[in-house]
mmCIF file of C-alpha atoms in Angstrom:
data_model
loop_
_atom_site.group_PDB
_atom_site.id
_atom_site.type_symbol
_atom_site.label_atom_id
_atom_site.label_comp_id
_atom_site.label_asym_id
_atom_site.label_seq_id
_atom_site.Cartn_x
_atom_site.Cartn_y
_atom_site.Cartn_z
ATOM 1 C CA MET A 1 16.877 -18.482 4.274
ATOM 2 C CA GLY A 2 18.326 -15.324 5.631
ATOM 3 C CA GLN A 3 20.058 -13.136 3.109
ATOM 4 C CA ALA A 4 21.247 -14.530 -0.186
ATOM 5 C CA ALA A 5 24.553 -16.293 0.118
ATOM 6 C CA SER A 6 24.419 -16.144 3.875
ATOM 7 C CA PRO A 7 23.886 -19.090 6.197
ATOM 8 C CA SER A 8 22.522 -16.912 8.991
ATOM 9 C CA LEU A 9 18.912 -16.015 9.538
ATOM 10 C CA TYR A 10 19.888 -12.988 11.466
ATOM 11 C CA ASP A 11 22.425 -11.335 9.193
ATOM 12 C CA PHE A 12 19.903 -8.662 8.402
ATOM 13 C CA ALA A 13 20.182 -7.612 12.043
ATOM 14 C CA GLY A 14 23.895 -7.982 12.341
ATOM 15 C CA GLY A 15 23.407 -11.401 13.889
ATOM 16 C CA ASP A 16 21.586 -9.881 16.795
ATOM 17 C CA PRO A 17 17.894 -9.768 16.036
ATOM 18 C CA VAL A 18 17.075 -8.703 19.576
ATOM 19 C CA ASN A 19 18.890 -5.429 19.617
ATOM 20 C CA TYR A 20 19.140 -4.588 15.978
ATOM 21 C CA PHE A 21 16.564 -4.402 13.248
ATOM 22 C CA ASP A 22 16.470 -3.574 9.587
ATOM 23 C CA PRO A 23 13.309 -1.861 8.456
ATOM 24 C CA THR A 24 14.554 -0.968 5.024
ATOM 25 C CA GLY A 25 16.449 -4.114 4.192
ATOM 26 C CA ARG A 26 19.489 -2.011 3.396
ATOM 27 C CA CYS A 27 21.321 -1.944 6.618
ATOM 28 C CA SER A 28 20.711 -2.930 10.163
ATOM 29 C CA GLN A 29 20.350 -0.299 12.817
ATOM 30 C CA LYS A 30 20.235 -0.275 16.575
ATOM 31 C CA SER A 31 16.769 -0.464 17.950
ATOM 32 C CA ASN A 32 15.824 2.955 19.201
ATOM 33 C CA SER A 33 14.389 1.590 22.375
ATOM 34 C CA GLN A 34 15.977 0.059 25.388
ATOM 35 C CA PRO A 35 14.844 -3.151 26.933
ATOM 36 C CA PHE A 36 11.773 -2.644 29.007
ATOM 37 C CA THR A 37 12.567 -1.772 32.561
ATOM 38 C CA PRO A 38 10.307 -1.288 35.512
ATOM 39 C CA GLY A 39 9.160 2.311 35.597
ATOM 40 C CA PRO A 40 6.089 4.247 34.606
ATOM 41 C CA PHE A 41 4.724 1.222 32.911
ATOM 42 C CA GLY A 42 5.349 -1.108 35.822
ATOM 43 C CA PRO A 43 7.210 -4.369 35.913
ATOM 44 C CA LEU A 44 7.660 -6.588 32.934
ATOM 45 C CA PRO A 45 4.685 -8.910 33.057
ATOM 46 C CA ASN A 46 5.240 -12.634 33.190
ATOM 47 C CA PHE A 47 3.222 -13.814 30.286
ATOM 48 C CA ASN A 48 3.430 -17.392 31.458
ATOM 49 C CA ASP A 49 1.597 -16.420 34.608
ATOM 50 C CA PRO A 50 -1.954 -17.563 34.030
ATOM 51 C CA THR A 51 -3.249 -14.914 36.383
ATOM 52 C CA ILE A 52 -1.997 -11.829 34.515
ATOM 53 C CA GLY A 53 -4.801 -9.446 33.934
ATOM 54 C CA GLY A 54 -7.312 -12.190 34.436
ATOM 55 C CA LEU A 55 -6.421 -13.515 30.968
ATOM 56 C CA ASN A 56 -3.865 -15.963 29.998
ATOM 57 C CA PRO A 57 -2.838 -15.891 26.339
ATOM 58 C CA PHE A 58 -1.550 -19.444 26.691
ATOM 59 C CA ASP A 59 -4.641 -20.791 28.369
ATOM 60 C CA PRO A 60 -5.306 -24.155 26.755
ATOM 61 C CA ASN A 61 -8.964 -23.514 27.190
ATOM 62 C CA LEU A 62 -8.772 -20.730 24.681
ATOM 63 C CA SER A 63 -9.001 -22.642 21.467
ATOM 64 C CA ALA A 64 -7.148 -20.186 19.300
ATOM 65 C CA MET A 65 -4.252 -20.241 21.659
ATOM 66 C CA GLN A 66 -4.001 -23.886 22.442
ATOM 67 C CA GLN A 67 -0.959 -24.559 20.372
ATOM 68 C CA ILE A 68 1.071 -21.651 21.643
ATOM 69 C CA ILE A 69 4.091 -22.592 23.668
ATOM 70 C CA ALA A 70 6.146 -19.633 24.715
ATOM 71 C CA GLU A 71 9.701 -20.222 25.808
ATOM 72 C CA ASN A 72 10.650 -16.680 26.246
ATOM 73 C CA LEU A 73 9.069 -13.354 25.560
ATOM 74 C CA GLN A 74 10.925 -10.093 25.722
ATOM 75 C CA ILE A 75 9.096 -6.786 25.541
ATOM 76 C CA TYR A 76 10.916 -3.557 24.957
ATOM 77 C CA GLY A 77 9.731 -0.073 25.653
ATOM 78 C CA PRO A 78 7.154 1.937 23.803
ATOM 79 C CA GLY A 79 7.690 1.976 20.096
ATOM 80 C CA ALA A 80 10.046 -0.885 20.289
ATOM 81 C CA ILE A 81 10.228 -4.339 18.965
ATOM 82 C CA ALA A 82 8.780 -7.344 20.713
ATOM 83 C CA THR A 83 10.447 -10.612 20.185
ATOM 84 C CA ALA A 84 9.267 -13.992 21.161
ATOM 85 C CA ASN A 85 10.770 -17.417 20.892
ATOM 86 C CA PHE A 86 8.542 -20.313 20.231
ATOM 87 C CA ILE A 87 8.934 -23.986 20.369
ATOM 88 C CA ALA A 88 6.168 -24.344 17.859
ATOM 89 C CA GLU A 89 6.876 -23.527 14.278
ATOM 90 C CA GLN A 90 5.004 -22.128 11.376
ATOM 91 C CA GLU A 91 1.587 -23.311 12.371
ATOM 92 C CA ALA A 92 1.749 -21.324 15.562
ATOM 93 C CA GLU A 93 2.132 -17.967 13.835
ATOM 94 C CA TYR A 94 -1.482 -17.159 13.538
ATOM 95 C CA GLN A 95 -2.343 -18.418 16.992
ATOM 96 C CA PHE A 96 0.392 -16.298 18.476
ATOM 97 C CA LEU A 97 -0.755 -13.158 16.726
ATOM 98 C CA TYR A 98 -4.362 -13.907 17.214
ATOM 99 C CA GLY A 99 -3.789 -14.558 20.818
ATOM 100 C CA TRP A 100 -2.602 -11.091 21.466
ATOM 101 C CA THR A 101 -5.755 -9.575 20.084
ATOM 102 C CA ALA A 102 -7.278 -10.635 23.346
ATOM 103 C CA TYR A 103 -5.369 -7.790 24.909
ATOM 104 C CA ASN A 104 -6.635 -5.031 22.683
ATOM 105 C CA GLY A 105 -9.025 -4.011 25.434
ATOM 106 C CA PHE A 106 -6.185 -3.231 27.755
ATOM 107 C CA GLY A 107 -4.479 -0.830 25.410
ATOM 108 C CA GLN A 108 -4.745 2.845 25.397
ATOM 109 C CA GLU A 109 -3.306 4.777 22.488
ATOM 110 C CA PRO A 110 -2.276 2.262 19.831
ATOM 111 C CA GLN A 111 1.061 2.674 18.204
ATOM 112 C CA THR A 112 1.777 0.990 14.941
ATOM 113 C CA THR A 113 4.903 -0.999 15.052
ATOM 114 C CA VAL A 114 6.676 -3.853 13.415
ATOM 115 C CA MET A 115 6.880 -7.064 15.273
ATOM 116 C CA GLN A 116 9.562 -9.586 14.587
ATOM 117 C CA TYR A 117 9.283 -13.005 15.966
ATOM 118 C CA TYR A 118 11.682 -15.824 15.926
ATOM 119 C CA PHE A 119 11.035 -19.449 16.338
ATOM 120 C CA GLY A 120 12.978 -21.474 18.822
ATOM 121 C CA SER A 121 14.111 -23.978 16.284
ATOM 122 C CA GLY A 122 15.721 -21.198 14.264
ATOM 123 C CA ALA A 123 14.143 -22.703 11.216
ATOM 124 C CA GLN A 124 11.404 -20.174 10.842
ATOM 125 C CA LEU A 125 11.491 -16.421 10.823
ATOM 126 C CA GLY A 126 8.589 -14.129 10.335
ATOM 127 C CA THR A 127 7.583 -10.574 10.670
ATOM 128 C CA GLY A 128 4.188 -9.162 11.427
ATOM 129 C CA LEU A 129 2.631 -5.770 11.439
ATOM 130 C CA GLY A 130 0.641 -4.934 14.448
ATOM 131 C CA GLN A 131 -0.430 -2.472 16.965
ATOM 132 C CA LEU A 132 1.621 -2.111 20.077
ATOM 133 C CA PHE A 133 -0.443 -1.165 23.036
ATOM 134 C CA TYR A 134 0.984 0.056 26.233
ATOM 135 C CA GLY A 135 -0.174 1.981 29.244
ATOM 136 C CA ASN A 136 -2.032 1.397 32.391
ATOM 137 C CA THR A 137 -4.845 -1.072 32.265
ATOM 138 C CA THR A 138 -8.193 -0.700 33.884
ATOM 139 C CA ASP A 139 -7.579 -3.342 36.463
ATOM 140 C CA GLY A 140 -4.052 -2.270 37.232
ATOM 141 C CA ALA A 141 -2.835 -5.803 37.196
ATOM 142 C CA PHE A 142 -1.524 -5.762 33.658
ATOM 143 C CA ASN A 143 0.604 -2.730 33.076
ATOM 144 C CA THR A 144 1.836 -3.476 29.653
ATOM 145 C CA ALA A 145 -0.323 -5.010 27.023
ATOM 146 C CA LEU A 146 0.683 -6.034 23.598
ATOM 147 C CA GLY A 147 -1.988 -6.350 21.011
ATOM 148 C CA LEU A 148 -2.340 -7.056 17.364
ATOM 149 C CA LEU A 149 -5.333 -6.047 15.460
ATOM 150 C CA GLY A 150 -6.466 -9.008 13.464
ATOM 151 C CA SER A 151 -7.299 -6.889 10.438
ATOM 152 C CA ALA A 152 -3.786 -5.439 10.442
ATOM 153 C CA LEU A 153 -2.257 -8.810 10.554
ATOM 154 C CA THR A 154 0.474 -9.465 8.052
ATOM 155 C CA VAL A 155 2.844 -12.377 8.111
ATOM 156 C CA LEU A 156 5.820 -12.400 5.912
ATOM 157 C CA GLY A 157 7.485 -15.427 4.469
ATOM 158 C CA ALA A 158 10.606 -16.804 5.962
ATOM 159 C CA ASP A 159 12.824 -15.698 3.132
ATOM 160 C CA SER A 160 11.312 -12.305 2.661
ATOM 161 C CA LEU A 161 13.606 -10.395 4.920
ATOM 162 C CA ALA A 162 16.430 -11.025 2.487
ATOM 163 C CA SER A 163 14.787 -8.822 -0.105
ATOM 164 C CA PRO A 164 16.496 -5.457 -0.267
ATOM 165 C CA GLY A 165 14.672 -2.256 -0.854
ATOM 166 C CA SER A 166 11.497 -2.921 0.972
ATOM 167 C CA PHE A 167 11.137 -4.233 4.442
ATOM 168 C CA GLY A 168 9.969 -7.722 4.337
ATOM 169 C CA GLY A 169 9.682 -8.031 0.602
ATOM 170 C CA PRO A 170 6.735 -9.955 -0.758
ATOM 171 C CA VAL A 171 4.183 -11.013 1.701
ATOM 172 C CA SER A 172 3.505 -14.701 1.471
ATOM 173 C CA PRO A 173 0.061 -15.804 0.330
ATOM 174 C CA GLU A 174 -0.287 -17.769 3.464
ATOM 175 C CA GLY A 175 0.049 -14.610 5.445
ATOM 176 C CA ASN A 176 -3.469 -14.676 6.766
ATOM 177 C CA ILE A 177 -4.307 -11.433 5.033
ATOM 178 C CA GLY A 178 -7.908 -12.188 4.379
ATOM 179 C CA THR A 179 -8.985 -8.820 3.082
ATOM 180 C CA VAL A 180 -7.512 -5.481 2.197
ATOM 181 C CA THR A 181 -9.034 -2.050 2.275
ATOM 182 C CA ARG A 182 -8.831 0.615 -0.427
ATOM 183 C CA TYR A 183 -10.309 4.157 -0.325
ATOM 184 C CA VAL A 184 -11.555 5.414 -3.650
ATOM 185 C CA GLY A 185 -13.504 8.099 -5.414
ATOM 186 C CA PRO A 186 -16.744 7.607 -7.333
ATOM 187 C CA ILE A 187 -14.998 6.667 -10.565
ATOM 188 C CA GLU A 188 -13.043 3.797 -9.206
ATOM 189 C CA ALA A 189 -16.087 2.676 -7.169
ATOM 190 C CA GLN A 190 -18.045 2.498 -10.404
ATOM 191 C CA ILE A 191 -15.274 0.538 -12.154
ATOM 192 C CA ALA A 192 -15.003 -1.843 -9.248
ATOM 193 C CA ASN A 193 -18.700 -2.463 -9.280
ATOM 194 C CA GLU A 194 -18.752 -3.005 -13.065
ATOM 195 C CA THR A 195 -15.688 -5.241 -13.323
ATOM 196 C CA GLY A 196 -15.521 -6.903 -9.905
ATOM 197 C CA TYR A 197 -11.856 -5.982 -9.644
ATOM 198 C CA ILE A 198 -9.663 -3.153 -8.408
ATOM 199 C CA PRO A 199 -7.921 -2.154 -11.652
ATOM 200 C CA ASN A 200 -4.195 -2.744 -11.776
ATOM 201 C CA VAL A 201 -3.542 -0.672 -14.863
ATOM 202 C CA ASP A 202 -3.978 3.045 -15.472
ATOM 203 C CA GLN A 203 -6.258 4.509 -18.074
ATOM 204 C CA PHE A 204 -3.577 3.957 -20.764
ATOM 205 C CA GLY A 205 -3.312 0.282 -19.940
ATOM 206 C CA VAL A 206 0.064 0.657 -18.196
ATOM 207 C CA PRO A 207 0.526 -1.706 -15.151
ATOM 208 C CA LYS A 208 0.793 0.128 -11.846
ATOM 209 C CA ASP A 209 1.201 -0.556 -8.176
ATOM 210 C CA VAL A 210 -2.174 -0.813 -6.452
ATOM 211 C CA TYR A 211 -2.050 0.663 -2.957
ATOM 212 C CA VAL A 212 -4.161 -0.890 -0.233
ATOM 213 C CA THR A 213 -4.031 -1.247 3.485
ATOM 214 C CA PRO A 214 -4.369 -4.372 5.581
ATOM 215 C CA GLU A 215 -6.156 -2.330 8.175
ATOM 216 C CA ALA A 216 -9.924 -2.473 8.579
ATOM 217 C CA PRO A 217 -11.975 0.344 7.068
ATOM 218 C CA VAL A 218 -12.213 3.506 9.085
ATOM 219 C CA ALA A 219 -15.513 5.095 9.844
ATOM 220 C CA THR A 220 -15.308 8.416 8.017
ATOM 221 C CA PRO A 221 -13.766 9.787 4.862
ATOM 222 C CA GLY A 222 -11.919 12.327 6.913
ATOM 223 C CA GLU A 223 -10.195 9.634 8.927
ATOM 224 C CA ALA A 224 -9.190 7.848 5.713
ATOM 225 C CA ALA A 225 -7.824 11.088 4.189
ATOM 226 C CA SER A 226 -5.797 11.757 7.316
ATOM 227 C CA ALA A 227 -4.483 8.257 7.919
ATOM 228 C CA TYR A 228 -3.477 7.553 4.348
ATOM 229 C CA GLN A 229 -2.726 11.162 3.236
ATOM 230 C CA ILE A 230 -5.130 11.090 0.285
ATOM 231 C CA GLN A 231 -7.859 13.214 -1.071
ATOM 232 C CA THR A 232 -11.193 12.649 0.641
ATOM 233 C CA PRO A 233 -12.656 9.367 -0.532
ATOM 234 C CA THR A 234 -16.307 8.696 -1.274
ATOM 235 C CA HIS A 235 -16.241 4.930 -1.084
ATOM 236 C CA VAL A 236 -14.345 2.122 0.582
ATOM 237 C CA ILE A 237 -13.569 -1.074 -1.224
ATOM 238 C CA VAL A 238 -12.855 -4.299 0.610
ATOM 239 C CA GLY A 239 -10.870 -6.668 -1.513
ATOM 240 C CA ASP A 240 -10.118 -10.380 -1.350
ATOM 241 C CA ALA A 241 -6.370 -10.693 -0.735
ATOM 242 C CA SER A 242 -6.161 -14.422 -0.675
ATOM 243 C CA GLY A 243 -3.402 -15.718 -2.949
ATOM 244 C CA ILE A 244 -2.137 -12.239 -3.787
ATOM 245 C CA SER A 245 1.424 -11.175 -3.066
ATOM 246 C CA PHE A 246 1.912 -7.756 -1.500
ATOM 247 C CA ASN A 247 4.895 -5.578 -0.759
ATOM 248 C CA TYR A 248 4.794 -3.983 2.601
ATOM 249 C CA GLY A 249 5.103 -0.215 2.230
ATOM 250 C CA GLY A 250 5.223 0.648 5.903
ATOM 251 C CA ASN A 251 3.613 3.636 7.532
ATOM 252 C CA VAL A 252 2.189 6.297 5.278
ATOM 253 C CA ALA A 253 4.404 9.397 5.357
ATOM 254 C CA GLY A 254 2.649 12.003 7.384
ATOM 255 C CA GLY A 255 -0.206 9.652 8.263
ATOM 256 C CA THR A 256 -0.984 6.882 10.643
ATOM 257 C CA GLY A 257 -2.030 4.168 8.218
ATOM 258 C CA ILE A 258 -0.136 1.240 6.847
ATOM 259 C CA GLU A 259 0.064 0.660 3.134
ATOM 260 C CA MET A 260 0.970 -2.225 0.956
ATOM 261 C CA THR A 261 1.202 -2.575 -2.818
ATOM 262 C CA THR A 262 0.514 -5.235 -5.379
ATOM 263 C CA THR A 263 0.625 -5.404 -9.148
ATOM 264 C CA SER A 264 -2.188 -7.915 -9.172
ATOM 265 C CA GLN A 265 -5.831 -7.388 -9.772
ATOM 266 C CA ILE A 266 -7.668 -7.648 -6.464
ATOM 267 C CA PRO A 267 -11.166 -9.158 -6.513
ATOM 268 C CA VAL A 268 -13.741 -6.897 -4.955
ATOM 269 C CA ILE A 269 -15.736 -8.147 -1.994
ATOM 270 C CA SER A 270 -17.671 -4.980 -1.371
ATOM 271 C CA VAL A 271 -17.935 -1.364 -2.451
ATOM 272 C CA THR A 272 -19.510 0.799 0.187
ATOM 273 C CA PRO A 273 -20.213 4.510 0.058
ATOM 274 C CA PHE A 274 -19.339 6.504 3.112
ATOM 275 C CA ALA A 275 -22.421 7.747 4.743
ATOM 276 C CA ALA A 276 -23.404 11.197 3.610
ATOM 277 C CA PRO A 277 -22.988 13.880 6.220
ATOM 278 C CA ALA A 278 -26.205 14.398 8.157
ATOM 279 C CA THR A 279 -28.349 17.046 6.632
ATOM 280 C CA PRO A 280 -28.870 19.893 9.064
ATOM 281 C CA LEU A 281 -32.376 20.040 10.328
ATOM 282 C CA VAL A 282 -34.323 22.894 8.866
ATOM 283 C CA PRO A 283 -35.794 24.937 11.604
ATOM 284 C CA PRO A 284 -39.562 24.848 11.658
ATOM 285 C CA LEU A 285 -41.267 27.732 9.953
ATOM 286 C CA THR A 286 -42.724 30.261 12.232
ATOM 287 C CA LEU A 287 -46.117 31.460 11.181
ATOM 288 C CA VAL A 288 -46.556 35.134 11.642
ATOM 289 C CA PRO A 289 -50.158 36.161 11.755
ATOM 290 C CA THR A 290 -51.009 38.939 9.423
ATOM 291 C CA ASN A 291 -53.320 41.614 10.294
ATOM 292 C CA MET B 1 18.443 16.214 -0.551
ATOM 293 C CA SER B 2 16.079 16.135 -3.437
ATOM 294 C CA THR B 3 14.219 19.166 -4.705
ATOM 295 C CA THR B 4 10.920 19.494 -6.452
ATOM 296 C CA GLN B 5 11.306 19.572 -10.214
ATOM 297 C CA THR B 6 9.239 22.030 -12.190
ATOM 298 C CA PHE B 7 6.780 20.342 -14.484
ATOM 299 C CA PRO B 8 7.739 21.121 -18.159
ATOM 300 C CA LYS B 9 5.458 23.480 -20.069
ATOM 301 C CA CYS B 10 5.592 21.318 -23.158
ATOM 302 C CA VAL B 11 6.836 17.800 -23.964
ATOM 303 C CA SER B 12 7.607 16.723 -27.476
ATOM 304 C CA ILE B 13 8.848 13.550 -29.073
ATOM 305 C CA ARG B 14 10.601 12.653 -32.278
ATOM 306 C CA VAL B 15 10.429 9.210 -33.835
ATOM 307 C CA THR B 16 13.309 8.266 -36.074
ATOM 308 C CA PRO B 17 13.977 7.302 -38.815
ATOM 309 C CA SER B 18 11.066 8.855 -40.774
ATOM 310 C CA SER B 19 8.062 6.918 -39.942
ATOM 311 C CA PRO B 20 4.509 6.348 -41.051
ATOM 312 C CA PRO B 21 2.137 8.674 -39.158
ATOM 313 C CA GLY B 22 0.241 7.376 -36.207
ATOM 314 C CA ILE B 23 2.963 5.606 -34.245
ATOM 315 C CA ALA B 24 1.856 5.539 -30.630
ATOM 316 C CA VAL B 25 4.365 6.700 -28.070
ATOM 317 C CA ARG B 26 3.906 6.396 -24.319
ATOM 318 C CA LEU B 27 5.348 9.247 -22.222
ATOM 319 C CA GLN B 28 6.105 8.280 -18.699
ATOM 320 C CA PHE B 29 6.530 10.965 -16.051
ATOM 321 C CA HIS B 30 8.465 9.574 -13.111
ATOM 322 C CA MET B 31 7.487 10.510 -9.627
ATOM 323 C CA LYS B 32 9.484 10.450 -6.408
ATOM 324 C CA ARG B 33 6.711 8.572 -4.669
ATOM 325 C CA LYS B 34 3.933 6.217 -5.751
ATOM 326 C CA ASN B 35 3.122 5.556 -9.384
ATOM 327 C CA CYS B 36 4.414 7.286 -12.478
ATOM 328 C CA PHE B 37 1.937 9.114 -14.653
ATOM 329 C CA ASN B 38 1.523 8.080 -18.262
ATOM 330 C CA TYR B 39 0.248 9.664 -21.436
ATOM 331 C CA ILE B 40 0.028 8.466 -25.001
ATOM 332 C CA VAL B 41 0.757 10.624 -28.053
ATOM 333 C CA PHE B 42 0.627 9.784 -31.752
ATOM 334 C CA ALA B 43 3.441 10.893 -34.035
ATOM 335 C CA ASP B 44 2.624 12.797 -37.185
ATOM 336 C CA SER B 45 4.090 12.204 -40.643
ATOM 337 C CA ASN B 46 7.262 13.911 -39.480
ATOM 338 C CA GLY B 47 7.559 11.528 -36.554
ATOM 339 C CA ALA B 48 6.757 14.395 -34.145
ATOM 340 C CA ALA B 49 4.198 15.013 -31.497
ATOM 341 C CA GLU B 50 3.874 17.379 -28.579
ATOM 342 C CA VAL B 51 1.675 17.936 -25.644
ATOM 343 C CA LYS B 52 1.284 20.919 -23.324
ATOM 344 C CA SER B 53 1.559 20.681 -19.571
ATOM 345 C CA ASP B 54 -1.926 21.958 -18.925
ATOM 346 C CA LYS B 55 -3.377 19.034 -20.812
ATOM 347 C CA LEU B 56 -1.008 16.620 -19.130
ATOM 348 C CA LEU B 57 -1.713 17.896 -15.690
ATOM 349 C CA ALA B 58 -5.459 17.845 -16.291
ATOM 350 C CA VAL B 59 -5.292 14.163 -17.189
ATOM 351 C CA PHE B 60 -2.989 13.407 -14.269
ATOM 352 C CA ASP B 61 -5.196 15.244 -11.819
ATOM 353 C CA GLU B 62 -8.139 13.314 -13.061
ATOM 354 C CA GLU B 63 -6.293 10.011 -12.695
ATOM 355 C CA ARG B 64 -5.190 10.950 -9.232
ATOM 356 C CA SER B 65 -8.740 11.902 -8.192
ATOM 357 C CA ALA B 66 -10.078 8.687 -9.599
ATOM 358 C CA PHE B 67 -7.510 6.455 -7.922
ATOM 359 C CA LEU B 68 -6.850 8.261 -4.708
ATOM 360 C CA MET B 69 -4.351 5.879 -3.123
ATOM 361 C CA ASP B 70 -2.127 5.277 -6.118
ATOM 362 C CA TYR B 71 -0.807 8.721 -6.947
ATOM 363 C CA GLU B 72 0.522 11.830 -5.371
ATOM 364 C CA ASN B 73 0.377 15.383 -6.705
ATOM 365 C CA PRO B 74 2.585 15.487 -9.825
ATOM 366 C CA ARG B 75 3.440 19.117 -9.145
ATOM 367 C CA GLU B 76 5.011 18.100 -5.862
ATOM 368 C CA VAL B 77 6.627 14.751 -6.557
ATOM 369 C CA PHE B 78 7.715 14.992 -10.202
ATOM 370 C CA SER B 79 11.243 13.671 -10.333
ATOM 371 C CA GLY B 80 12.204 15.514 -13.518
ATOM 372 C CA LYS B 81 12.599 12.317 -15.452
ATOM 373 C CA ILE B 82 10.465 11.649 -18.543
ATOM 374 C CA THR B 83 10.880 8.591 -20.678
ATOM 375 C CA ALA B 84 9.250 7.766 -24.034
ATOM 376 C CA LYS B 85 8.566 4.362 -25.571
ATOM 377 C CA ILE B 86 7.006 3.288 -28.807
ATOM 378 C CA LEU B 87 4.142 1.031 -27.936
ATOM 379 C CA SER B 88 4.362 -2.564 -28.977
ATOM 380 C CA VAL B 89 1.368 -4.437 -30.330
ATOM 381 C CA LYS B 90 0.818 -6.014 -26.951
ATOM 382 C CA GLU B 91 0.912 -2.633 -25.228
ATOM 383 C CA LEU B 92 -1.518 -1.186 -27.795
ATOM 384 C CA GLU B 93 -3.910 -4.010 -27.121
ATOM 385 C CA SER B 94 -3.568 -3.353 -23.405
ATOM 386 C CA ALA B 95 -4.268 0.355 -23.971
ATOM 387 C CA LEU B 96 -7.363 -0.505 -25.988
ATOM 388 C CA ALA B 97 -8.611 -2.888 -23.344
ATOM 389 C CA ALA B 98 -8.108 -0.213 -20.678
ATOM 390 C CA TYR B 99 -9.968 2.286 -22.850
ATOM 391 C CA GLU B 100 -12.980 0.002 -22.874
ATOM 392 C CA VAL B 101 -12.974 -0.045 -19.062
ATOM 393 C CA PHE B 102 -12.202 3.619 -18.454
ATOM 394 C CA ARG B 103 -14.046 5.391 -21.308
ATOM 395 C CA GLY B 104 -16.847 7.687 -20.187
ATOM 396 C CA LYS B 105 -15.275 7.886 -16.760
ATOM 397 C CA VAL B 106 -11.979 9.713 -17.413
ATOM 398 C CA SER B 107 -10.794 11.952 -20.252
ATOM 399 C CA PHE B 108 -8.833 10.704 -23.230
ATOM 400 C CA PRO B 109 -7.069 12.526 -26.043
ATOM 401 C CA SER B 110 -9.398 13.311 -28.939
ATOM 402 C CA ASP B 111 -10.007 10.381 -31.303
ATOM 403 C CA TYR B 112 -7.890 8.266 -28.953
ATOM 404 C CA ALA B 113 -9.435 4.907 -29.668
ATOM 405 C CA GLU B 114 -9.287 5.456 -33.483
ATOM 406 C CA HIS B 115 -5.604 6.476 -33.211
ATOM 407 C CA LEU B 116 -4.854 3.367 -31.108
ATOM 408 C CA LYS B 117 -6.504 1.105 -33.706
ATOM 409 C CA ALA B 118 -4.577 2.828 -36.510
ATOM 410 C CA ALA B 119 -1.321 2.353 -34.596
ATOM 411 C CA LEU B 120 -2.243 -1.246 -34.086
ATOM 412 C CA GLY B 121 -2.659 -1.531 -37.857
ATOM 413 C CA LEU B 122 1.008 -0.549 -38.283
ATOM 414 C CA GLY B 123 1.918 -3.854 -36.624
ATOM 415 C CA ASP B 124 5.592 -4.779 -36.632
ATOM 416 C CA ARG B 125 6.600 -2.126 -39.125
ATOM 417 C CA ILE B 126 7.599 0.090 -36.237
ATOM 418 C CA GLY B 127 9.983 -2.414 -34.677
ATOM 419 C CA SER B 128 13.223 -0.683 -35.590
ATOM 420 C CA HIS B 129 12.150 2.878 -34.860
ATOM 421 C CA LYS B 130 13.494 4.936 -31.970
ATOM 422 C CA VAL B 131 11.997 7.783 -30.060
ATOM 423 C CA GLU B 132 13.543 10.709 -28.309
ATOM 424 C CA VAL B 133 11.770 13.007 -25.831
ATOM 425 C CA TYR B 134 12.315 16.713 -25.317
ATOM 426 C CA ALA B 135 10.986 18.828 -22.451
#
């Protein structure tokens, strides 16, 4: 694990995964954020405190979180990287990420970020995409909340950070990416309906990268066009991502969405047209009496 | 810092040595972001073929509009690199299979399927030929 020909898991980050990160896989760089300090966002919450915000992510009564055992959690400032050390290993990944979805409600403006998490044994290393939420909460007792949207959940394999050129490299099939979303025009919608697949070749039969997002479908074509910097779509396809390897493409340039690519055919789960814009009501005719 | 490359007004190919007509050549237009655009031409009895940019861009625009997430505007992200490759039997079969899926939905060159089948009929006779591309 770690980079090829290297015994260290953390070489990608200069041996210091807390303060350095390597989003491109080419060279590590200093995190652009400082460790979280008390200030506008309030004190660093103690996530082991079962009273925080009225919810405890490690509450054994919450079934999805039962196996989570946090040894140490460090949260950095807005836009930064969160790291967490766990006693539990691979099987805890999903529970950890899922657990934080409980805090979505506390967030204000979501900010897409990359989460890196390290396991206490040093034997496992993973990376997830998520949404970092911060800001004041409604009850004032939980000033910083970290949330991951389940639909945006991506877990990378332990070896994947060694892949140069793209952050994370191939996403492991066990990455809990249940579905992917793809915005399309009427032609691709028709093809998807007819074949049951998102085509992975162009019209000349040449293999291509198929761009999708792990994020849930947005509500309007305008939102999709803006988030993914594409022409306005007419349909949204939800695809079955199980067993398919993806390359994480990061944030869309100029947009807010996250994109991933695969060269595989993605089975179609659903093809849904965006709702047509509401037709303006025609004002009632006014009858004018004639003489 | 990279600059935008002007899309060529015309692209031509030459297959050598002298070849039977109908050899299929895939032109690949490399982009700075997202997928390349492809186009297939068929060499004449002189081993030559050419295609104008308006035809290429019309096909590329159609492809981009059909598959919104996979392409960017070729006028903005063309890298300036064009490669040409004589299609193998396997690639011809793939092109024919794609034609069956995409026909009636996007535009193809005239008599495209017939030309593909004819190229397929050439089989391995094209194995030693080379192709050069001019823009």
